[in-house]
PDB file of C-alpha atoms (C1' of nucleotides) in Angstrom:
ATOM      1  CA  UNK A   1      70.705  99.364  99.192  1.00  0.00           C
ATOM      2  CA  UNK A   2      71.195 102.006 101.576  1.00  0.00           C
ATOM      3  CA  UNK A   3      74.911 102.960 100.371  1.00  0.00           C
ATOM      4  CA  UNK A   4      73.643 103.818  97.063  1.00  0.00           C
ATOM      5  CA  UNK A   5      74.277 100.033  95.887  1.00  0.00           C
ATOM      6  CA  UNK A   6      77.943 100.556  95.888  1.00  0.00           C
ATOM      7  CA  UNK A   7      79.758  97.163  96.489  1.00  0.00           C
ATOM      8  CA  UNK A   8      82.052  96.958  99.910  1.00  0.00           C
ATOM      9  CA  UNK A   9      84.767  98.403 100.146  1.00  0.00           C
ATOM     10  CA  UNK A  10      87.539  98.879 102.647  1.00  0.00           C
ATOM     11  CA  UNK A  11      88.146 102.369 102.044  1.00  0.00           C
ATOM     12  CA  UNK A  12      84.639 104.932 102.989  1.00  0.00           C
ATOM     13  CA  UNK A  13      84.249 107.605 100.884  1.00  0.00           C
ATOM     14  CA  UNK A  14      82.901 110.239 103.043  1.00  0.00           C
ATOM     15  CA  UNK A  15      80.672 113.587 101.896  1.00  0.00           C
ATOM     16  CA  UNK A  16      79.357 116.732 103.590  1.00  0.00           C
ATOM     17  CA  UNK A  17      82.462 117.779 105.502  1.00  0.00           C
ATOM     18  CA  UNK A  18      82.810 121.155 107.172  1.00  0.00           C
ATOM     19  CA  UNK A  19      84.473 122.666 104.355  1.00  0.00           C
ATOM     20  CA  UNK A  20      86.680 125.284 106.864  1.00  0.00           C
ATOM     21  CA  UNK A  21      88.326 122.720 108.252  1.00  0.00           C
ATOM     22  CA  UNK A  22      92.159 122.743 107.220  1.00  0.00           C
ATOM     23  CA  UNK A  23      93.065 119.817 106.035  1.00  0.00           C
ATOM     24  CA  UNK A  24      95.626 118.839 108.127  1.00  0.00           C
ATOM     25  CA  UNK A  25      93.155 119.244 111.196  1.00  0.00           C
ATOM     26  CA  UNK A  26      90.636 117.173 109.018  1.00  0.00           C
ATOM     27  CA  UNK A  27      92.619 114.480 108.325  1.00  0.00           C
ATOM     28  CA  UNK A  28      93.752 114.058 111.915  1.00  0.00           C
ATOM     29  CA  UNK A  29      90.365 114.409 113.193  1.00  0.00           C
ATOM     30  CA  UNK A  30      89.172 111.698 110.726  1.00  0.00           C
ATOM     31  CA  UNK A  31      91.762 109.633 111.340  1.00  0.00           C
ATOM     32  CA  UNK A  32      90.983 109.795 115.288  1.00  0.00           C
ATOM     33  CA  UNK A  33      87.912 109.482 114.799  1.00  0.00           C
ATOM     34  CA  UNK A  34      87.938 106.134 112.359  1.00  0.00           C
ATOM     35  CA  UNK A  35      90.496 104.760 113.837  1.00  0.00           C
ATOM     36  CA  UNK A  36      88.164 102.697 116.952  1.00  0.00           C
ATOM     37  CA  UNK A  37      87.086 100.572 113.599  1.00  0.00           C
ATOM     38  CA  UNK A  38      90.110  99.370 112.849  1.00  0.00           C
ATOM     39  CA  UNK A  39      93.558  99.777 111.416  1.00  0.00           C
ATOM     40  CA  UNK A  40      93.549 102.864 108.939  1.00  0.00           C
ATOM     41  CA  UNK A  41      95.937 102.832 106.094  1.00  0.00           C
ATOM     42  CA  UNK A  42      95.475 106.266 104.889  1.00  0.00           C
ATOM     43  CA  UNK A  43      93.331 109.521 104.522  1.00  0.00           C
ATOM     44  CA  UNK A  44      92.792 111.313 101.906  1.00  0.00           C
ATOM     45  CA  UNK A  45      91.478 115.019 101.494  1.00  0.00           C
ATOM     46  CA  UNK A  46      91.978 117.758  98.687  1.00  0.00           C
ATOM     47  CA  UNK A  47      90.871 121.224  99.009  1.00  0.00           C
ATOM     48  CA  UNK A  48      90.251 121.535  95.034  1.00  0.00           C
ATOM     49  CA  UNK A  49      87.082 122.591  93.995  1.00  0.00           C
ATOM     50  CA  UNK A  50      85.934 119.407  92.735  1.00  0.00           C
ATOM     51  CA  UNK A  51      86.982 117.791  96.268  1.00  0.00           C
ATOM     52  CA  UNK A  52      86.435 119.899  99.249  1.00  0.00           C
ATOM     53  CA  UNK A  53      84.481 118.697 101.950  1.00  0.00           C
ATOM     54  CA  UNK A  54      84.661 114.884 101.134  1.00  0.00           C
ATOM     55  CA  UNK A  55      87.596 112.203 101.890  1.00  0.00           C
ATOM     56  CA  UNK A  56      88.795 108.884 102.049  1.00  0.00           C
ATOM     57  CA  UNK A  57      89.848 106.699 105.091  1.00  0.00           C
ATOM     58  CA  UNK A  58      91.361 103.238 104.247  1.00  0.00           C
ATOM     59  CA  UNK A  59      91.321 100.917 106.156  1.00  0.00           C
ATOM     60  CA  UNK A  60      93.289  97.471 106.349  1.00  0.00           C
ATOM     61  CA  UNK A  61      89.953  95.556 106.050  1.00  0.00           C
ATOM     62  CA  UNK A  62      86.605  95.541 104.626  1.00  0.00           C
ATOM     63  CA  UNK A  63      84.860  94.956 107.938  1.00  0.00           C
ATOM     64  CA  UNK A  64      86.065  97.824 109.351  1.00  0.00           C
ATOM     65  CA  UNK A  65      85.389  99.699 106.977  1.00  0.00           C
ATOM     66  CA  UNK A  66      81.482  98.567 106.766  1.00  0.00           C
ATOM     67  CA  UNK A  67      81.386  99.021 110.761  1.00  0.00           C
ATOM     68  CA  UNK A  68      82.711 102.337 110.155  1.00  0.00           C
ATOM     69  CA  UNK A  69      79.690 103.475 107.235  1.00  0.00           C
ATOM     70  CA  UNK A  70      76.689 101.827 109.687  1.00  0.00           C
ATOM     71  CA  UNK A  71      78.161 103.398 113.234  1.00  0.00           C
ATOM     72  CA  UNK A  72      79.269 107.150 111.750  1.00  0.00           C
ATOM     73  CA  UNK A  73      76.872 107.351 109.318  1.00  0.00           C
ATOM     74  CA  UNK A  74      75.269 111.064 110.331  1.00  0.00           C
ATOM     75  CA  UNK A  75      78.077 111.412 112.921  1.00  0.00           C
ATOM     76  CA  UNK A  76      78.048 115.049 113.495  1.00  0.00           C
ATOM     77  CA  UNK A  77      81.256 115.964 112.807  1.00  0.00           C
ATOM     78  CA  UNK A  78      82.588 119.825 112.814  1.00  0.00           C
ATOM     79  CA  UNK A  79      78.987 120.569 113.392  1.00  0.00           C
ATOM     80  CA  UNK A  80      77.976 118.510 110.023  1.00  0.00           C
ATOM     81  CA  UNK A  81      76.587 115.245 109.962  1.00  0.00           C
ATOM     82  CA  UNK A  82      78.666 113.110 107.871  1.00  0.00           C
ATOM     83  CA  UNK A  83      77.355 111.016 105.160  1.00  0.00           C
ATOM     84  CA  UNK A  84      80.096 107.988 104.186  1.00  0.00           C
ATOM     85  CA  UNK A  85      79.585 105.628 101.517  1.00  0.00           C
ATOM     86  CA  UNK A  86      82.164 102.571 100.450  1.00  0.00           C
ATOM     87  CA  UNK A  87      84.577 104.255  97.963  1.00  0.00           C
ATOM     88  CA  UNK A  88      84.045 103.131  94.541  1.00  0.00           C
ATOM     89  CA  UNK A  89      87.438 102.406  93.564  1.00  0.00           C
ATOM     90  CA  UNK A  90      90.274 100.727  94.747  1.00  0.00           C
ATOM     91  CA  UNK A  91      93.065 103.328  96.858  1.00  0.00           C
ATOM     92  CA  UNK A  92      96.189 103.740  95.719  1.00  0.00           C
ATOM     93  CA  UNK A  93      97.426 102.255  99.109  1.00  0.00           C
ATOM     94  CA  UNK A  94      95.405  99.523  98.626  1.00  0.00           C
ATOM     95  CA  UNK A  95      96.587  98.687  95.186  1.00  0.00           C
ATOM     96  CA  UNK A  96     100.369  99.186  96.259  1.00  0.00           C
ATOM     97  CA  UNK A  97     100.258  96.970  98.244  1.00  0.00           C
ATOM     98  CA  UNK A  98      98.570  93.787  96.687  1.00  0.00           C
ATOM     99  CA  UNK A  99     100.972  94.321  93.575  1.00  0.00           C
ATOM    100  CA  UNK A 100      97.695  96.061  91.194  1.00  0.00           C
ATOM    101  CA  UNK A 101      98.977  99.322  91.592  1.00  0.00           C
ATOM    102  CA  UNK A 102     100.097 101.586  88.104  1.00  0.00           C
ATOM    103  CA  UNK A 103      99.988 104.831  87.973  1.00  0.00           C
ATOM    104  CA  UNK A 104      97.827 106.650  86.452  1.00  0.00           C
ATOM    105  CA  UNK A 105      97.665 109.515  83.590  1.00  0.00           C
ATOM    106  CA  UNK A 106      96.554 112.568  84.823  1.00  0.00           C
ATOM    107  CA  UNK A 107      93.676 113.289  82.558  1.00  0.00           C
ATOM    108  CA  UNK A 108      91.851 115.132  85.052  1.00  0.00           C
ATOM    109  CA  UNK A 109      91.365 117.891  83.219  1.00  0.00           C
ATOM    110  CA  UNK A 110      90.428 119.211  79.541  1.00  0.00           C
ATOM    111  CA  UNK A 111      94.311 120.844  79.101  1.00  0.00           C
ATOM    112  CA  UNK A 112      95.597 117.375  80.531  1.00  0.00           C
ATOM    113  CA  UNK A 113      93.079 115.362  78.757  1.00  0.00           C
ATOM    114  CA  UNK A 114      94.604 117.486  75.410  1.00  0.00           C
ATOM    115  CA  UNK A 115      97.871 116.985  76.624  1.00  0.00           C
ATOM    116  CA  UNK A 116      97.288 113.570  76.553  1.00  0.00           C
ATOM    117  CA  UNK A 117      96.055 113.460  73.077  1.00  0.00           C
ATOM    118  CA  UNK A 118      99.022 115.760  72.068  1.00  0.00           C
ATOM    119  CA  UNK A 119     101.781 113.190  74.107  1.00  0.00           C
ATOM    120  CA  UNK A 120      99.802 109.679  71.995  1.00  0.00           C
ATOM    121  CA  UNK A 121      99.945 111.627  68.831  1.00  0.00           C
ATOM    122  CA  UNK A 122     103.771 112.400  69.349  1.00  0.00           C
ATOM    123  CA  UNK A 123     104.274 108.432  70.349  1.00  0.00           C
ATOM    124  CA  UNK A 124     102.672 107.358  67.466  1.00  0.00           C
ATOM    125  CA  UNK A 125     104.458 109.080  64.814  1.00  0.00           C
ATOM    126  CA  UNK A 126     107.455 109.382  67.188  1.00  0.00           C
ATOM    127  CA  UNK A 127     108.663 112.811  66.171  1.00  0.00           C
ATOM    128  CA  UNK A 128     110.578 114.683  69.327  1.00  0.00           C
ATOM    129  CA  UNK A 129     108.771 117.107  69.672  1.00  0.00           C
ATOM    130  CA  UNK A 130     109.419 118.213  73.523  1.00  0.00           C
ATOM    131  CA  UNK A 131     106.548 120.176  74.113  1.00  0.00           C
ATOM    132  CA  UNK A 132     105.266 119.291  77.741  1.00  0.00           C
ATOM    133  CA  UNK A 133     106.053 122.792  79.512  1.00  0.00           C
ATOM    134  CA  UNK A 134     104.574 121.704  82.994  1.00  0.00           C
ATOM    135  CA  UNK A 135     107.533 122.400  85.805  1.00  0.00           C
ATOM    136  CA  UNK A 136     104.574 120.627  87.926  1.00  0.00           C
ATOM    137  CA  UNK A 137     105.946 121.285  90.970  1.00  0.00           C
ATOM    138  CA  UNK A 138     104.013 119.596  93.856  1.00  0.00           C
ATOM    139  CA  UNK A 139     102.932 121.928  96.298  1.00  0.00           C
ATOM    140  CA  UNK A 140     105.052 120.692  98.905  1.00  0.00           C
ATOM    141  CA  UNK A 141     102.074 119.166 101.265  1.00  0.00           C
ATOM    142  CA  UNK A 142     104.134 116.386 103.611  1.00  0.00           C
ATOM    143  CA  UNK A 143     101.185 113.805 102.945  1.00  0.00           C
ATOM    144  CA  UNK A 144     100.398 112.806 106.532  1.00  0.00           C
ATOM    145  CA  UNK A 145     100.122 109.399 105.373  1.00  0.00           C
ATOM    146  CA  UNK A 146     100.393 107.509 109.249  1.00  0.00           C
ATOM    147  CA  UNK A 147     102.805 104.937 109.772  1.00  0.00           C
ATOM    148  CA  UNK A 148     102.215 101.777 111.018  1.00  0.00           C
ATOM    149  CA  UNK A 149      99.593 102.524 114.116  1.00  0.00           C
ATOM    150  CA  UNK A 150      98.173  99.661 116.784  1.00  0.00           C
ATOM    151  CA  UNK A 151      94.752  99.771 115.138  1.00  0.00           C
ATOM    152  CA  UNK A 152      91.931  99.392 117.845  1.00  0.00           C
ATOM    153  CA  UNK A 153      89.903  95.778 117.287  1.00  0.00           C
ATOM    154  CA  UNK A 154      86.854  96.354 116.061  1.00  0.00           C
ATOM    155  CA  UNK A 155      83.551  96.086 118.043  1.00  0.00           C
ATOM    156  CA  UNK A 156      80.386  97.968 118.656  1.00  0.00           C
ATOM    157  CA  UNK A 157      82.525 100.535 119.670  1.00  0.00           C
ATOM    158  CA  UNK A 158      79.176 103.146 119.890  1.00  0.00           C
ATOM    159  CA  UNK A 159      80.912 106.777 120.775  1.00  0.00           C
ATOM    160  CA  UNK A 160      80.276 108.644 123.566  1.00  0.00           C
ATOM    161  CA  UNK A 161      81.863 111.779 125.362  1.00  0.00           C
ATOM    162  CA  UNK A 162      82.758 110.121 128.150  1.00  0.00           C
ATOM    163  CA  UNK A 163      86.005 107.787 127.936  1.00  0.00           C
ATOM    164  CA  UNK A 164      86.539 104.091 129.832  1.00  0.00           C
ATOM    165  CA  UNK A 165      90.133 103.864 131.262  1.00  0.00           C
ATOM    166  CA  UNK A 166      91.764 100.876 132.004  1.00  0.00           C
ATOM    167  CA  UNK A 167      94.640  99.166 132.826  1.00  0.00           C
ATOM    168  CA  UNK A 168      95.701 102.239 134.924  1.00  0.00           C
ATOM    169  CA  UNK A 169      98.310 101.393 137.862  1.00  0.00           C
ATOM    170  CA  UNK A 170      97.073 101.399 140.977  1.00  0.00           C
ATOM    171  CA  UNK A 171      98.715 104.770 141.970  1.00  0.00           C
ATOM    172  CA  UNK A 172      97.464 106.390 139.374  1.00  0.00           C
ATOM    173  CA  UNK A 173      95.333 109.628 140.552  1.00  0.00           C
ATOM    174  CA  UNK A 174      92.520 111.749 139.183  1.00  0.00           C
ATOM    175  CA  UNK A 175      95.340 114.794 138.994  1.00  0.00           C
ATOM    176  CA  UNK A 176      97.797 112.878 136.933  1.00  0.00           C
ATOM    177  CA  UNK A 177      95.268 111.470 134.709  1.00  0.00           C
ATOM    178  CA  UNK A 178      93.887 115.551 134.567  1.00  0.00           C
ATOM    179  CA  UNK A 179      97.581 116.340 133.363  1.00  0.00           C
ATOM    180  CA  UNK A 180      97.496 114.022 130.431  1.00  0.00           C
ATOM    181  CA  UNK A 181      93.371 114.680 129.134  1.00  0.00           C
ATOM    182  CA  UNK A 182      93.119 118.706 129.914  1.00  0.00           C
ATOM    183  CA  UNK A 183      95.532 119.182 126.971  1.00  0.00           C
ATOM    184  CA  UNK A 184      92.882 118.192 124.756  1.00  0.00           C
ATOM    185  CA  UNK A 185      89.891 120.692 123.727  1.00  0.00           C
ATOM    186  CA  UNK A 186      86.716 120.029 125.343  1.00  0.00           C
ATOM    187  CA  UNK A 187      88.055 118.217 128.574  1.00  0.00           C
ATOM    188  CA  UNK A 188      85.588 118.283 131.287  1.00  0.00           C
ATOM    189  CA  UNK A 189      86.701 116.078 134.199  1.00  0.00           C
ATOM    190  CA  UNK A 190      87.954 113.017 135.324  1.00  0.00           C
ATOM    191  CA  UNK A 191      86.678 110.590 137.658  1.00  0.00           C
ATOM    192  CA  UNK A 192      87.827 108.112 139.606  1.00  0.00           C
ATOM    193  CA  UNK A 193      86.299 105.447 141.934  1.00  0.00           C
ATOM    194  CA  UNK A 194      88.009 104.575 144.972  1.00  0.00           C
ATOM    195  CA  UNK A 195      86.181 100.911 145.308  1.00  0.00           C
ATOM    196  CA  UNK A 196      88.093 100.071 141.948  1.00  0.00           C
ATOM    197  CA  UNK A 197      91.347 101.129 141.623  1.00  0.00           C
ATOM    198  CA  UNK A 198      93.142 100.681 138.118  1.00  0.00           C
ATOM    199  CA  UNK A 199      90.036 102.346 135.904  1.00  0.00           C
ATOM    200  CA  UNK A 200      88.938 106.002 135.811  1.00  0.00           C
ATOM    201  CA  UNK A 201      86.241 107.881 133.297  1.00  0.00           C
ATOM    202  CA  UNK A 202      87.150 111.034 131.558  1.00  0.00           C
ATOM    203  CA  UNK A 203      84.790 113.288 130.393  1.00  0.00           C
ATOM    204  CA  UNK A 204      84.626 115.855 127.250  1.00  0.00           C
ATOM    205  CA  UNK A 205      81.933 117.950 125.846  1.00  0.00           C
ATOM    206  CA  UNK A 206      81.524 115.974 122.718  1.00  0.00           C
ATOM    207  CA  UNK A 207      81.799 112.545 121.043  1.00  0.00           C
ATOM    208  CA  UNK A 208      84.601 114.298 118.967  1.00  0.00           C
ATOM    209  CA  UNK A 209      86.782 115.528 121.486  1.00  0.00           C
ATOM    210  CA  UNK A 210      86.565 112.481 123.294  1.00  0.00           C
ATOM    211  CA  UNK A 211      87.484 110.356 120.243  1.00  0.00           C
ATOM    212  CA  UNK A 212      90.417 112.867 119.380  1.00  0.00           C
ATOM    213  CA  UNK A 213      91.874 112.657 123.009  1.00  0.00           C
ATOM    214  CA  UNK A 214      91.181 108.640 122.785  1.00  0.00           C
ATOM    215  CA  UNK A 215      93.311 108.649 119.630  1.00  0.00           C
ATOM    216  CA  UNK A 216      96.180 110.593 120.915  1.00  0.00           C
ATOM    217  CA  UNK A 217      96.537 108.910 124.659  1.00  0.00           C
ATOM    218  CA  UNK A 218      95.507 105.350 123.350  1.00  0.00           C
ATOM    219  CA  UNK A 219      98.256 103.193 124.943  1.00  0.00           C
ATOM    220  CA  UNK A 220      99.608 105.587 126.703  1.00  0.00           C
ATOM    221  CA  UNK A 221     101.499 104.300 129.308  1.00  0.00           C
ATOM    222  CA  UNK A 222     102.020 105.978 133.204  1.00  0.00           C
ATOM    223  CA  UNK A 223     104.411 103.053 134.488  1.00  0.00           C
ATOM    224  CA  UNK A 224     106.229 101.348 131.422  1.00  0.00           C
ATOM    225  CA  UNK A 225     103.751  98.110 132.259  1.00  0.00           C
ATOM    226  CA  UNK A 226     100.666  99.714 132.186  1.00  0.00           C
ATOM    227  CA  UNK A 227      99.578 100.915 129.094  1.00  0.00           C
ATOM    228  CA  UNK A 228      96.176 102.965 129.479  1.00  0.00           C
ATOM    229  CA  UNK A 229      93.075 101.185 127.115  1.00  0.00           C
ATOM    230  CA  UNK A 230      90.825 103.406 126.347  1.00  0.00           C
ATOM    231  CA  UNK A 231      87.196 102.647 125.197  1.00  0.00           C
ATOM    232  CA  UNK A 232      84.365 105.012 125.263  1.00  0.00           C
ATOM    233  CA  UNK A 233      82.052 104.300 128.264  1.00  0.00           C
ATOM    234  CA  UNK A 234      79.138 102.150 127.685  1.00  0.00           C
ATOM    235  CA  UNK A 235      75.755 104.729 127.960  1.00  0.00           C
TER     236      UNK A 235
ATOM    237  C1'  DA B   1      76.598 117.662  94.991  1.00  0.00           C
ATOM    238  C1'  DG B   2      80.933 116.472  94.200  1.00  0.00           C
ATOM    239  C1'  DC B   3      84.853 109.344  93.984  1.00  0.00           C
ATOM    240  C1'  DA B   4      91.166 110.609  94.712  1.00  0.00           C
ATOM    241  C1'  DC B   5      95.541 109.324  95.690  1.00  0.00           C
ATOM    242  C1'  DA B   6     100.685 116.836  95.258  1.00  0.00           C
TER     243       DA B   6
END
DNA sequence: AGCACA
């Protein structure tokens, strides 16, 4: 199997990330960039040695999530292709919420593993000895876990650097629509055609760009009954 | 290359 026989999942582990990306930026990106698959639950990225330049994006269904591995697989990405695989274990998000969820030990490491070892030696022979000295203070990182977002349907959504608006009003024009996009890096133009009012295409430099713009304006609305859908425009 | 959940 092509995903290194690992059995579906809906979270994608992804690999060969541009490693100067902040992560902040790279979890934003990711999450703009997954989230025309479906609903995403979470993203996950650490900067530790072990885990730089890979992450996690869960999403709410397995489907999405195998869409996700066939369409992005060798997306270039930060100037890297990526290369995304189904997770091998369950998320924590995932397991929180269907009731599975404990938390873990951290035995990550040899002095946790031996403070491990140390803590089920003390709880068998239940002497009180107080020796855990770790003031583990979590280095205050505010966990951009999203909140509940109107994940896009997912279809054969294929990416493109040029963006399909619809569901514009009528009055909408190719300067107000220029407002809203041109605050987004790599905005190129928009068009507009005057035989069909209500639609417009955008254009960016890159499939990136124009999924991160896509993200951020997705629903946006002009008039409070028109809220802008945004697809990427069919090649 | 590397599969976690600060």
């Amino acid at each position: 199997m092509l995903s290194g026989d690992i059995p579906p999942n809906q979270t994608i582990y992804i690999k060969n990330l541009n490693e100067k990306v902040k992560k902040e930026e790279l979890k934003r990106s990711l999450y703009a960039l997954f989230s025309q698959y479906g609903r995403i639950l979470d993203v996950v990225a650490l900067k530790t040695t072990k885990l730089r330049g890979q992450a996690w994006v869960v999403f709410s269904e397995v489907t999405a999530a195998s869409t996700a591995v066939r369409q992005m697989q060798s997306f270039p990405f930060y100037d890297k292709p990526l290369r995304i695989q189904y997770a091998k274990t369950k998320s924590d998000c995932v397991a929180k919420a269907d009731g599975s969820f404990v938390p873990r030990e951290k035995k990550k490491r040899k002095e946790e593993k031996a403070a491990e070892k140390r803590r089920k030696a003390e709880e068998t022979q239940q002497s009180g000895v107080a020796s855990n000295g770790q003031s583990f203070q979590s280095n205050g990182g505010p966990s951009v876990s999203q909140t509940s977002n109107q994940g896009k349907p997912q279809e054969a959504a294929t990416p493109n650097n040029i963006l399909f608006i619809q569901n514009l009003p009528f009055e909408t024009t190719s300067a107000m629509l220029q407002i809203l996009f041109r605050e987004y890096p790599g905005f190129k133009e928009v068009r507009m055609i005057e035989a069909k009012p209500g639609i417009a295409f955008v254009e960016f430099e890159d499939d990136m760009q124009s999924s991160i713009a896509m993200q951020s304006l997705q629903g946006f609305k002009i008039t409070p009954q028109y809220p802008m859908a945004i697809t990427y425009a069919k090649k």
